[in-house]
PDB file of C-alpha atoms in Angstrom:
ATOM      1  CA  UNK A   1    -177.338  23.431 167.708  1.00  0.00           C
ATOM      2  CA  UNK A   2    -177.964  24.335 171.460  1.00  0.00           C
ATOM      3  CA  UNK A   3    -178.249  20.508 171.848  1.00  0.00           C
ATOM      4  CA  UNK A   4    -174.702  20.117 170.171  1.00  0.00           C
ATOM      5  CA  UNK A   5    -173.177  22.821 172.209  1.00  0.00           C
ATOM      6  CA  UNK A   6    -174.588  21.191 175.650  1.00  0.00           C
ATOM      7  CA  UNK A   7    -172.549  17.933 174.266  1.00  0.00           C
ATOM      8  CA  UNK A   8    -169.550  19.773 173.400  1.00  0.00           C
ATOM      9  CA  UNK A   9    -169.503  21.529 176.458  1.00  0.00           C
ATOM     10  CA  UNK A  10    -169.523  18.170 178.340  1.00  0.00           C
ATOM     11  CA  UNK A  11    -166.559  16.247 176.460  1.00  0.00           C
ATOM     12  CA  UNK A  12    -165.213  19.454 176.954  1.00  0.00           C
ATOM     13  CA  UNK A  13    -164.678  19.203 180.491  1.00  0.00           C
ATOM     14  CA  UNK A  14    -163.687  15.857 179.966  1.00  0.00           C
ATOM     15  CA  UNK A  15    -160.781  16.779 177.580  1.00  0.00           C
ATOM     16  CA  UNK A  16    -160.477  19.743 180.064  1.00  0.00           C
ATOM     17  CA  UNK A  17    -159.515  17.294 182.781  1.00  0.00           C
ATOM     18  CA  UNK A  18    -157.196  15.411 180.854  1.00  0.00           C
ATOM     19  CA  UNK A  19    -155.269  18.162 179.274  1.00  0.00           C
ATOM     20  CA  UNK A  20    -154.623  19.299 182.473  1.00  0.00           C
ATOM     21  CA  UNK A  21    -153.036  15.817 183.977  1.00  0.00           C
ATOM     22  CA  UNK A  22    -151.201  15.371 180.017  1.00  0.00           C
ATOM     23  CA  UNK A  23    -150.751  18.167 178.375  1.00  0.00           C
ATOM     24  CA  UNK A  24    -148.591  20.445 180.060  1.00  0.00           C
ATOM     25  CA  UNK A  25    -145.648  19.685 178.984  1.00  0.00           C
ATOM     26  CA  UNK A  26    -146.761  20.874 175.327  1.00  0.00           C
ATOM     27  CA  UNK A  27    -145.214  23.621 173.498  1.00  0.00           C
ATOM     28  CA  UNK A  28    -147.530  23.479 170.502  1.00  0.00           C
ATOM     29  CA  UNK A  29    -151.635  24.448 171.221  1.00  0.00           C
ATOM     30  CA  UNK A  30    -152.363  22.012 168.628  1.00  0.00           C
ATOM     31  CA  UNK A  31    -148.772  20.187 167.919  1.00  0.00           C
ATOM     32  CA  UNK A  32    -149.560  18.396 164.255  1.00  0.00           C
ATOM     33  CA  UNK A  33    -151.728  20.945 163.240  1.00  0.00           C
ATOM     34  CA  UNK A  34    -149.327  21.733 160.080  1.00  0.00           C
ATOM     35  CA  UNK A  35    -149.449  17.683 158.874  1.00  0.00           C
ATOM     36  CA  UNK A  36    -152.524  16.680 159.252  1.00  0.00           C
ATOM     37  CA  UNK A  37    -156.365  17.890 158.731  1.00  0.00           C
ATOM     38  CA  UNK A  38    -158.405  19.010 161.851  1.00  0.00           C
ATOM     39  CA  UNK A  39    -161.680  18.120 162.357  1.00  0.00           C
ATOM     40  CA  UNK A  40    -164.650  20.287 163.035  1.00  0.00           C
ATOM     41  CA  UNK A  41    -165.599  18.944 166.603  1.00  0.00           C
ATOM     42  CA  UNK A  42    -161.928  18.613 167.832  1.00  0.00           C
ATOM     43  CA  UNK A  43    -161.501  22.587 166.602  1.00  0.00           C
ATOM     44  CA  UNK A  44    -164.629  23.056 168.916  1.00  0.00           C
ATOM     45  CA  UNK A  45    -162.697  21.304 171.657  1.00  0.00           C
ATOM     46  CA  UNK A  46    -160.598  24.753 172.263  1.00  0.00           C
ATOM     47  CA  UNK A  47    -161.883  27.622 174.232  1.00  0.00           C
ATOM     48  CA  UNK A  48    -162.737  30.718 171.818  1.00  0.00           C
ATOM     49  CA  UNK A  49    -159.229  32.614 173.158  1.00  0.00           C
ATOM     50  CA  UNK A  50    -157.047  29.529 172.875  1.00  0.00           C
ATOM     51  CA  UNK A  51    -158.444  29.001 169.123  1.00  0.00           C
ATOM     52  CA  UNK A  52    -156.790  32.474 168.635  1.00  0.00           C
ATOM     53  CA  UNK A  53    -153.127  31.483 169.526  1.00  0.00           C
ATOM     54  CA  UNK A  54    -153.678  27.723 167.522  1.00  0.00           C
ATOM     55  CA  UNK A  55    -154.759  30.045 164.476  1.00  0.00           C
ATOM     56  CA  UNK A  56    -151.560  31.851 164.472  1.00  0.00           C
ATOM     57  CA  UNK A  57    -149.121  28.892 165.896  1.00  0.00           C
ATOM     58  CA  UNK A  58    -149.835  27.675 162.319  1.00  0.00           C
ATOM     59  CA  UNK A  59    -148.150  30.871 161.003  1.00  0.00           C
ATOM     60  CA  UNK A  60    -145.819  31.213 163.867  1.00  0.00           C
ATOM     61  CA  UNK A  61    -144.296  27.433 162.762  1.00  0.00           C
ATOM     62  CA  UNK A  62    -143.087  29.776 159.684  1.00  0.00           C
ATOM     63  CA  UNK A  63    -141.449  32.618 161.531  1.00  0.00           C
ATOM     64  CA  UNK A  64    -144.457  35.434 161.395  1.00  0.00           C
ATOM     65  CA  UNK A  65    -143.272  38.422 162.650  1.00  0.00           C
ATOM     66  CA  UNK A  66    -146.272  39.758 165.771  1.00  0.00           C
ATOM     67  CA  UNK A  67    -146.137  43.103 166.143  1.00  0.00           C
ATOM     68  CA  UNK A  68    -144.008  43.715 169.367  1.00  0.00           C
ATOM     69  CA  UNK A  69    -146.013  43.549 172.424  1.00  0.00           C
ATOM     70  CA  UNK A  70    -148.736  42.212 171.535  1.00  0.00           C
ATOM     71  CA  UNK A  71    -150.100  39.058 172.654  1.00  0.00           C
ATOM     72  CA  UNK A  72    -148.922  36.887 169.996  1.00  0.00           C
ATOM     73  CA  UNK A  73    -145.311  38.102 170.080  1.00  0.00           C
ATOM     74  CA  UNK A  74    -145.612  37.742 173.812  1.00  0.00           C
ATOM     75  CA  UNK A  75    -147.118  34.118 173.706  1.00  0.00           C
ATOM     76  CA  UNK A  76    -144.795  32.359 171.134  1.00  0.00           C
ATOM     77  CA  UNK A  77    -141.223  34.894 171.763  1.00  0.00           C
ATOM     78  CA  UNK A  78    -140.841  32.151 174.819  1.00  0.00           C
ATOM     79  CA  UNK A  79    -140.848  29.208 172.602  1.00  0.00           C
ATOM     80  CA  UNK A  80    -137.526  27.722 171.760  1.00  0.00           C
ATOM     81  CA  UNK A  81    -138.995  26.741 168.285  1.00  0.00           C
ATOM     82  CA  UNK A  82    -139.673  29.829 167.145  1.00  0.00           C
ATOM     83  CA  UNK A  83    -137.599  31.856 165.042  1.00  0.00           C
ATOM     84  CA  UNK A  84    -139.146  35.050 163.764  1.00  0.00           C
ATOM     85  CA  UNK A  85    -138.167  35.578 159.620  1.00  0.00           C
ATOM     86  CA  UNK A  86    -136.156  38.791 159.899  1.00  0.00           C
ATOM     87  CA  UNK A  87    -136.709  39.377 156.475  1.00  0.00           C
ATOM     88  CA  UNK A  88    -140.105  40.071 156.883  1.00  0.00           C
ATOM     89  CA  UNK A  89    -141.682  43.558 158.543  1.00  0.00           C
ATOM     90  CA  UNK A  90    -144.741  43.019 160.978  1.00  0.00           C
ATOM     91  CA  UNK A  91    -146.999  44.503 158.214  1.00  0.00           C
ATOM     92  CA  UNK A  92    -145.979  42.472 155.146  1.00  0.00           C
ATOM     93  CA  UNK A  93    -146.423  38.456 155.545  1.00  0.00           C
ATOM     94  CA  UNK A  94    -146.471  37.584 151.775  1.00  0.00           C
ATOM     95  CA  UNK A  95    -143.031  35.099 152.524  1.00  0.00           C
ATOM     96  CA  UNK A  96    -144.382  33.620 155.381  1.00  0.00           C
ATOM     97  CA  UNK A  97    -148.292  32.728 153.693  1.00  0.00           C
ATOM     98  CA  UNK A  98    -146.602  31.512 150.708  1.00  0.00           C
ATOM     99  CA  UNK A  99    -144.691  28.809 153.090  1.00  0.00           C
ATOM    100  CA  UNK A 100    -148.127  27.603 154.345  1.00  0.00           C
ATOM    101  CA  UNK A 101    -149.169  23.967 153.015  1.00  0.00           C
ATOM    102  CA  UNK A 102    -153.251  22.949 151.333  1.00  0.00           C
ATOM    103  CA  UNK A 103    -153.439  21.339 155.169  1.00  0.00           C
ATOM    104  CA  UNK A 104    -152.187  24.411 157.310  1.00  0.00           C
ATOM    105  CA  UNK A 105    -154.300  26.811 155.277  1.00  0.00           C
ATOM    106  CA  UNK A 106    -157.340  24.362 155.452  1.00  0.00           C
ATOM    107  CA  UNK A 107    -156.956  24.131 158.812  1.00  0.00           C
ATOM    108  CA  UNK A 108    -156.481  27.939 159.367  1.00  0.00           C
ATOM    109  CA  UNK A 109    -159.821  28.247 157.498  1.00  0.00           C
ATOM    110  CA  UNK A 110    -161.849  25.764 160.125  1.00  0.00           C
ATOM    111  CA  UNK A 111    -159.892  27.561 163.381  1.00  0.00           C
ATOM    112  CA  UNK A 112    -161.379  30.675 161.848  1.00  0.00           C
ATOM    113  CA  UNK A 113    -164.773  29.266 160.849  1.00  0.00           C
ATOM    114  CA  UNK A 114    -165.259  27.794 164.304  1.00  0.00           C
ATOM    115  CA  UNK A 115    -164.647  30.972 166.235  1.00  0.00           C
ATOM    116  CA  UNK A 116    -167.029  32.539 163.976  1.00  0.00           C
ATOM    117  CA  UNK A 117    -169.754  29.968 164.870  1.00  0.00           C
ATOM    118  CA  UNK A 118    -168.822  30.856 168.963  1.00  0.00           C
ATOM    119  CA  UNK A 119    -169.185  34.418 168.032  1.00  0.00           C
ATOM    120  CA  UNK A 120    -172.555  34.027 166.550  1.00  0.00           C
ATOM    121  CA  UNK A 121    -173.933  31.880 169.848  1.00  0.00           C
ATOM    122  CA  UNK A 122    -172.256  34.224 172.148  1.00  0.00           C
ATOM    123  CA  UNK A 123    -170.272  31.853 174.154  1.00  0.00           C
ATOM    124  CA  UNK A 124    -165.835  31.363 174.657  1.00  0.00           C
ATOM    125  CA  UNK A 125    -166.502  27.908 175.280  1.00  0.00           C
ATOM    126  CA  UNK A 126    -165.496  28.561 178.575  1.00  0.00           C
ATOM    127  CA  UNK A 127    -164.958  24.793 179.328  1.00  0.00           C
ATOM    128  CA  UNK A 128    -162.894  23.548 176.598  1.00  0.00           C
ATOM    129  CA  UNK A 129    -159.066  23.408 176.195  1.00  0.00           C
ATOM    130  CA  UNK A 130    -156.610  26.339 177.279  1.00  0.00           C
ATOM    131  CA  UNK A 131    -153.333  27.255 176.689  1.00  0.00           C
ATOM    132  CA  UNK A 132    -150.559  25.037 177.774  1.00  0.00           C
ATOM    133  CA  UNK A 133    -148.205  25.592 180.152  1.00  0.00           C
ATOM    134  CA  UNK A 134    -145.283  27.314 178.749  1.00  0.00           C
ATOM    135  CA  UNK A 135    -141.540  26.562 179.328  1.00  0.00           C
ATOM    136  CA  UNK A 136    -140.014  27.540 182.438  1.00  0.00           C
ATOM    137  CA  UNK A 137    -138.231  31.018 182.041  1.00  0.00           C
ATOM    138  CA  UNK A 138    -135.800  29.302 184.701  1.00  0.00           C
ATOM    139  CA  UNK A 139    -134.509  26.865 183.055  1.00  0.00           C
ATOM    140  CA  UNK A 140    -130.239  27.118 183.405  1.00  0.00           C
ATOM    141  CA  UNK A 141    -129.575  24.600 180.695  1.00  0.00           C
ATOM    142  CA  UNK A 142    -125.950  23.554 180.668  1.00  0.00           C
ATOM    143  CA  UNK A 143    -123.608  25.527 177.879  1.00  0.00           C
ATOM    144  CA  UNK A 144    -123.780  23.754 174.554  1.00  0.00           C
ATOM    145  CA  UNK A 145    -127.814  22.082 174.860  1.00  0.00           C
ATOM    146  CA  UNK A 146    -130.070  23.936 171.931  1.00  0.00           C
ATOM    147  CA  UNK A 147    -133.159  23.624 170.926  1.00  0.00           C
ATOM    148  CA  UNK A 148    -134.074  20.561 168.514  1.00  0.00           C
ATOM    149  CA  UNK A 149    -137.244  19.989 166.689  1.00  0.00           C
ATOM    150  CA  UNK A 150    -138.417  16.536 166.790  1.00  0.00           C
ATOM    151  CA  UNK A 151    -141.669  15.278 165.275  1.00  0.00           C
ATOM    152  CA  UNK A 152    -144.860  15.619 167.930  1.00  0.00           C
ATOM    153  CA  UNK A 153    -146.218  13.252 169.455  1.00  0.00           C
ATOM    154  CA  UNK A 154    -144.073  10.789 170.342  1.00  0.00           C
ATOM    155  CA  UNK A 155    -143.246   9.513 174.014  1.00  0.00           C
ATOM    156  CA  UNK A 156    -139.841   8.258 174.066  1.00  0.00           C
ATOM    157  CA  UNK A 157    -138.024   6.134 176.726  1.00  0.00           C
ATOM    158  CA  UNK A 158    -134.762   7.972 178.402  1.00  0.00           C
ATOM    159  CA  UNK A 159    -131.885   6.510 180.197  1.00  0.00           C
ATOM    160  CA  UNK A 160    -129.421   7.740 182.256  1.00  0.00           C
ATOM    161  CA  UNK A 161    -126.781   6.291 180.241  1.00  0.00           C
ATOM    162  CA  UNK A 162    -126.719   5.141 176.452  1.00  0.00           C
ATOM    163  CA  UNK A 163    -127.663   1.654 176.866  1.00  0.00           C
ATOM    164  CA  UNK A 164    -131.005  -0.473 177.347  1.00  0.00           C
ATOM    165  CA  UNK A 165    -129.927  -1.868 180.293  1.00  0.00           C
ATOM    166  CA  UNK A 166    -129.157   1.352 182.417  1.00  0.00           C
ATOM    167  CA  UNK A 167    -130.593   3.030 185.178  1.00  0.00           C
ATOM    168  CA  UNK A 168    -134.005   4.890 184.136  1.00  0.00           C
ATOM    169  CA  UNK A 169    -135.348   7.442 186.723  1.00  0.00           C
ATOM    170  CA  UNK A 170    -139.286   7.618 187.735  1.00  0.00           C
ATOM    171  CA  UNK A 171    -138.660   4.033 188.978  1.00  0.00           C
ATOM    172  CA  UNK A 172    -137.790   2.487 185.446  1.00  0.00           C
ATOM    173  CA  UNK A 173    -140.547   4.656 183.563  1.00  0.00           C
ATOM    174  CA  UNK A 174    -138.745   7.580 182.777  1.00  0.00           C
ATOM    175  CA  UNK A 175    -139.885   9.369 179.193  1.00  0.00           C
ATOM    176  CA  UNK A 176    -139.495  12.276 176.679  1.00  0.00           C
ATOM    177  CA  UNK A 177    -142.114  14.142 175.321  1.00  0.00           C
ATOM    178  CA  UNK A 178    -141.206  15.588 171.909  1.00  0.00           C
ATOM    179  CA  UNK A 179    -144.448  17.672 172.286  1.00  0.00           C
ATOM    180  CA  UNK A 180    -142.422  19.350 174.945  1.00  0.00           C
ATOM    181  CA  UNK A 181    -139.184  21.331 174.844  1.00  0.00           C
ATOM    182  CA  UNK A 182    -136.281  19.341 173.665  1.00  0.00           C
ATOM    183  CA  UNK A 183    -132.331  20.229 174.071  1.00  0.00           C
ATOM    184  CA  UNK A 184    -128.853  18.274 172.880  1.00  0.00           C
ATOM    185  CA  UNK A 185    -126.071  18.110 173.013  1.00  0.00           C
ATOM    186  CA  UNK A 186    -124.647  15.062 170.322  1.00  0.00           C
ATOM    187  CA  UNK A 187    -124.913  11.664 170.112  1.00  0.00           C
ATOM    188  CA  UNK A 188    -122.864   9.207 171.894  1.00  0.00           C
ATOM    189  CA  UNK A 189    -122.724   5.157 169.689  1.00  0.00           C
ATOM    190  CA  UNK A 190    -126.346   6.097 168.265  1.00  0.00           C
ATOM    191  CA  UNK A 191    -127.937   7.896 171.211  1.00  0.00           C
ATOM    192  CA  UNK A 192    -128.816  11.293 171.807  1.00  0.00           C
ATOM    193  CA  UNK A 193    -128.013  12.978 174.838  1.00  0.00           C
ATOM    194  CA  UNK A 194    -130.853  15.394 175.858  1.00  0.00           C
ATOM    195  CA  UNK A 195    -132.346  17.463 178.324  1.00  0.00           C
ATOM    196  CA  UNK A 196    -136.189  17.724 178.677  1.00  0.00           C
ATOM    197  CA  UNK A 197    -138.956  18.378 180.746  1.00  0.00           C
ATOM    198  CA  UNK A 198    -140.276  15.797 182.589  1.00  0.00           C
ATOM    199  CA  UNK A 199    -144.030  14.937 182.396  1.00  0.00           C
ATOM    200  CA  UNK A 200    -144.918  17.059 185.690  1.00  0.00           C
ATOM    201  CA  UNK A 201    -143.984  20.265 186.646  1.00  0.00           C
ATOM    202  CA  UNK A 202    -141.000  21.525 187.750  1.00  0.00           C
ATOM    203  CA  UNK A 203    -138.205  18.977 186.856  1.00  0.00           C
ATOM    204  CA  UNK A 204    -135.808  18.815 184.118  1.00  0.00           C
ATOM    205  CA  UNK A 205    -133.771  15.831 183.548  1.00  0.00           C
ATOM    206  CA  UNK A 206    -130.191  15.405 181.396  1.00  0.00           C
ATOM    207  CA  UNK A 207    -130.366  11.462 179.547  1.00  0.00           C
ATOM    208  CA  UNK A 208    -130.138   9.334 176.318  1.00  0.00           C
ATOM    209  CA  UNK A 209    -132.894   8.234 173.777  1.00  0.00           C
ATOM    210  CA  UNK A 210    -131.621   6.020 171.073  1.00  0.00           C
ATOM    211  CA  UNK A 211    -131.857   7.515 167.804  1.00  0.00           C
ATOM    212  CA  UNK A 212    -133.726   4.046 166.182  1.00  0.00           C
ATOM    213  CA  UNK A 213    -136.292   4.838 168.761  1.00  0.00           C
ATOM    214  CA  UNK A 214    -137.000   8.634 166.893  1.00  0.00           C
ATOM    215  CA  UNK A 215    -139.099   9.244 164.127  1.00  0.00           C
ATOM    216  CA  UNK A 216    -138.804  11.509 161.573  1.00  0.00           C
ATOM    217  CA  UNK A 217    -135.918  13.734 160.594  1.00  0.00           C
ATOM    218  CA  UNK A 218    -132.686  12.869 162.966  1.00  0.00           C
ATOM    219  CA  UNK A 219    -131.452  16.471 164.598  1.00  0.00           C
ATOM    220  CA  UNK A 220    -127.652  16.938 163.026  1.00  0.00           C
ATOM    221  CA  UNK A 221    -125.339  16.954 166.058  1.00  0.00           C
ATOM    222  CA  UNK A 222    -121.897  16.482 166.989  1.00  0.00           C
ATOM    223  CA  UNK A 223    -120.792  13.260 168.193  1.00  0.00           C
ATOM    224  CA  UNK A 224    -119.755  12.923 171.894  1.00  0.00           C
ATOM    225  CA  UNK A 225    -116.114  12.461 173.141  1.00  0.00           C
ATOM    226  CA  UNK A 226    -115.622  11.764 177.068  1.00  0.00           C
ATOM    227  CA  UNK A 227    -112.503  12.166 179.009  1.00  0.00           C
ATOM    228  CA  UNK A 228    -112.927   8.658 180.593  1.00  0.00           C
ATOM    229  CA  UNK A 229    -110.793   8.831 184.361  1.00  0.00           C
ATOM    230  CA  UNK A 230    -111.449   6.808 187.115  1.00  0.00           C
ATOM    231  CA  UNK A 231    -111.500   8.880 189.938  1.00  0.00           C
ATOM    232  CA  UNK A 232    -113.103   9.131 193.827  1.00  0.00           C
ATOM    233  CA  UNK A 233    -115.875  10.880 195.525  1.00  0.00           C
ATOM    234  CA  UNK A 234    -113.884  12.801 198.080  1.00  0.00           C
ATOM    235  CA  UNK A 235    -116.472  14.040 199.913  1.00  0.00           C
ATOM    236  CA  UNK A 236    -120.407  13.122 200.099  1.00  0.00           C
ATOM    237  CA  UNK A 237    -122.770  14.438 197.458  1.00  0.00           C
ATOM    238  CA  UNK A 238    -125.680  13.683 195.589  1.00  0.00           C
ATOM    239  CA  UNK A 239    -126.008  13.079 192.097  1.00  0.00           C
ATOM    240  CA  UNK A 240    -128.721  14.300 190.313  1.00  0.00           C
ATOM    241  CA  UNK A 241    -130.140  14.027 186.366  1.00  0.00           C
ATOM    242  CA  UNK A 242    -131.047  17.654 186.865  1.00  0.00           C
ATOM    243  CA  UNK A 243    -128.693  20.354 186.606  1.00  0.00           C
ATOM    244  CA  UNK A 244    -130.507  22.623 185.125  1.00  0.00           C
ATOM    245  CA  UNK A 245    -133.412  23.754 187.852  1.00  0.00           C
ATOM    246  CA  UNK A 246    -134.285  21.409 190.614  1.00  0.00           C
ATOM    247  CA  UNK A 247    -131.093  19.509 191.335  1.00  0.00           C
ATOM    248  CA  UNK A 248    -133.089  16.830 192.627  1.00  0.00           C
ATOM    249  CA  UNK A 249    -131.008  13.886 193.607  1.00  0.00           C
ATOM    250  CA  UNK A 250    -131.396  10.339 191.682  1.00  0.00           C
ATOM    251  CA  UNK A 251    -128.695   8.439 194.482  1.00  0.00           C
ATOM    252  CA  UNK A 252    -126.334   9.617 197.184  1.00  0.00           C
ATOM    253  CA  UNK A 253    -122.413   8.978 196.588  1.00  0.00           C
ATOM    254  CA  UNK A 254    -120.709   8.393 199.937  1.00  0.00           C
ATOM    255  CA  UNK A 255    -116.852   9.481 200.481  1.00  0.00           C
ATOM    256  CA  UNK A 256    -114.470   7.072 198.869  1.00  0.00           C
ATOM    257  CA  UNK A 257    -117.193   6.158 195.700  1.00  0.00           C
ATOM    258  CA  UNK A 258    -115.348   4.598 192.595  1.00  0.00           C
ATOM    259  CA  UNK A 259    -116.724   6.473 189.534  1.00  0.00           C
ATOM    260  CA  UNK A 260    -115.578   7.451 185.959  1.00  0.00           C
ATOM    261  CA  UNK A 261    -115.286  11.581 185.029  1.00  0.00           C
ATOM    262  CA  UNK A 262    -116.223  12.456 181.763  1.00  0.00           C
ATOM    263  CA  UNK A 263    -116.182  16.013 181.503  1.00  0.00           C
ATOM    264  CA  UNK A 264    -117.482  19.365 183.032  1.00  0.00           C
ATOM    265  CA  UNK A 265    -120.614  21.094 182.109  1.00  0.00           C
ATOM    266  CA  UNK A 266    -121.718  24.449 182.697  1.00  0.00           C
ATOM    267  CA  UNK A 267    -124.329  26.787 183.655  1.00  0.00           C
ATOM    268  CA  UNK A 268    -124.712  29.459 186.168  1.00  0.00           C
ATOM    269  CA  UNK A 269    -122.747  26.729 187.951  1.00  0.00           C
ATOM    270  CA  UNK A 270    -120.294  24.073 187.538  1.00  0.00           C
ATOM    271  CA  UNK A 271    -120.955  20.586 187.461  1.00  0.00           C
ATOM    272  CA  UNK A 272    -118.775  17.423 186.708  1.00  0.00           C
ATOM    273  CA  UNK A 273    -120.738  15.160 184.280  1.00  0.00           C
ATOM    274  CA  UNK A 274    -119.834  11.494 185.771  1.00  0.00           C
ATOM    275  CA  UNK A 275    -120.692   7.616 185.511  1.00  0.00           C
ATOM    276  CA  UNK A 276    -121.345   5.378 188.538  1.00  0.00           C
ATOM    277  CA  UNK A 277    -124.051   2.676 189.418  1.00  0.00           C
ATOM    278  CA  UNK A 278    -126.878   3.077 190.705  1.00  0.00           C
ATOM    279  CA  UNK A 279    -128.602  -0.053 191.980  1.00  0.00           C
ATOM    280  CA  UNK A 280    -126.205  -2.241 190.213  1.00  0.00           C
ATOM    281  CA  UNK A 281    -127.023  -0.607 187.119  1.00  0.00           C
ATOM    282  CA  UNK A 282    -125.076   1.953 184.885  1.00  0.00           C
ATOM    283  CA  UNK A 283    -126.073   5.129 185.537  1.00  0.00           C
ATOM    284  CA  UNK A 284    -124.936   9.033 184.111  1.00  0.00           C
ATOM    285  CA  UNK A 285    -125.151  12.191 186.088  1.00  0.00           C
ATOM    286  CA  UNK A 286    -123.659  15.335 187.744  1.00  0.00           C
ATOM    287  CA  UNK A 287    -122.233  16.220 190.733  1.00  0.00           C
ATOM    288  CA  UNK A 288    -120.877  19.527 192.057  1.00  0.00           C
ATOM    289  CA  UNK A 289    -117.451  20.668 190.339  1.00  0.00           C
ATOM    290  CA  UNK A 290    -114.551  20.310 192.838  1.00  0.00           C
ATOM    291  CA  UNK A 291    -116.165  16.795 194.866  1.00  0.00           C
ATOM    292  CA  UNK A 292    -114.006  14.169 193.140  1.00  0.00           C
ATOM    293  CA  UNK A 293    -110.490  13.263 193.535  1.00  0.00           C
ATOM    294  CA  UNK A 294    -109.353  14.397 189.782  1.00  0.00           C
ATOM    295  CA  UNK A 295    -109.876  17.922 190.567  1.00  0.00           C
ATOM    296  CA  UNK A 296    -106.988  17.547 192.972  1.00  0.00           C
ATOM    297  CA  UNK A 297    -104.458  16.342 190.125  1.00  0.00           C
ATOM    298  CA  UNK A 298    -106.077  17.567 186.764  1.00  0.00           C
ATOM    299  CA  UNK A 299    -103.334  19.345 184.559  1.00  0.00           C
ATOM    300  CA  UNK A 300    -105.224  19.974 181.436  1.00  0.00           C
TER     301      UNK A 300
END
């Protein structure tokens, strides 16, 4: 056994490494732990704490009520997907257990055997997986964006604008994690416009992923309707993807820009949802409210 924990403890640090440069973006400690069957050495791939949280993310998924203030309650209150089941007191679970599937209690039953095993050889498994990173609590997301729950796992190509052949930030590479936190708005001719977190920290970008492109269960949303005026830049900006913490600029619109409005969005802020080019190619973002012409004559 010691020989098996000196092994474990080595692909541990390996998985360490790469959960650190791939897995932040996760909202889920283990994200398909409620479909499909863990197995006993990628249980022991979790540090002893961490195993604690993926034991009760499987309940959580159901809307367990934590006792308030504990660490549970603290841990998964910040997760968009979670809804606790108000009918429920934080003494009586007999709903929420009865919800739980042969896989999620099977699972549940390893997470709980394996921390046993850790207790018994006295170690946390210090070097194995931690918690993700959670969402950031600063996150101003634009009025009408909620929460949608999209199957894990999947890495899904976003564009600025609903079509294959516009502009995609990250130099062409841009991408959705649906293990990550996902918000819409509608859908707009079969694509969904979103805002996410991007694959490294601290940016949060507005774009489209074609519904074909999704699997599992579609999210139901409303379907998009744009206001559609041509109108000018009257004075220099930059237009960025990201409204909703960084403002980081994708391109810089000079005085006297051509582009089309298509409505206002907003936050703590206001910000004019446009479409221009970028780089010869069609391209979707926001600029500050009152910075293009239509402000001057808009009568609606």
């Amino acid at each position: 056994m010691k020989k098996l924990l000196a092994s474990i403890l080595i692909l541990s640090l390996i998985v360490l490494f790469v959960s650190v440069n791939g897995y932040a973006d996760s909202l889920y400690i283990i994200p398909d732990s409620n479909v499909r069957l863990l197995t006993y050495d990628e249980v022991w791939e979790y540090q002893y704490d961490t195993l604690l949280y993926a034991f009760n993310e499987i309940y959580a998924r159901h809307g367990y009520k934590f006792e308030t203030g504990s660490r549970c309650y603290m841990w998964f209150s910040q997760m968009p997907w979670y809804t606790p089941n108000q009918s429920e007191s934080s003494t009586n679970h007999h709903e929420t257990y009865a919800q739980c599937s042969e896989i999620e209690n099977a699972n549940r039953d390893l997470i709980v055997s394996v921390r046993e095993e850790m207790r018994m050889l006295g170690t946390t498994n210090p070097y194995g997986k931690g918690m993700p990173t959670p969402p950031s609590p600063n996150v101003d997301k634009p009025r009408g964006f909620s929460y949608v729950s999209l199957k894990s796992g999947q890495k899904l190509d976003v564009y600025s604008a609903p079509s294959y052949a516009a502009y995609r930030a990250n130099n062409g590479k841009a991408k959705c994690s649906t293990n990550g936190a996902v918000y819409a708005l509608g859908w707009d001719n079969g694509w969904m416009l979103m805002l996410y977190e991007a694959n490294y920290a601290g940016q949060y970008r507005v774009g489209y992923i074609n519904g074909s492109e999704i699997r599992g269960q579609l999210p139901y949303l409303d379907m998009l309707s744009w206001d559609q005026t041509s109108c000018q830049v009257l004075r220099a900006t930059s237009l960025t993807d990201d409204p909703a913490l960084t403002g980081n600029a994708m391109t810089w619109l000079n005085e006297g820009t051509q582009v089309t409005y298509l409505t206002t969005m907003y936050n703590s802020a206001a910000w004019d949802y446009i479409e221009c080019t970028i780089q010869g190619q069609r391209a979707r973002g926001f600029v500050p409210h009152g910075t293009l012409s239509i402000a001057m004559t808009e009568d609606k």
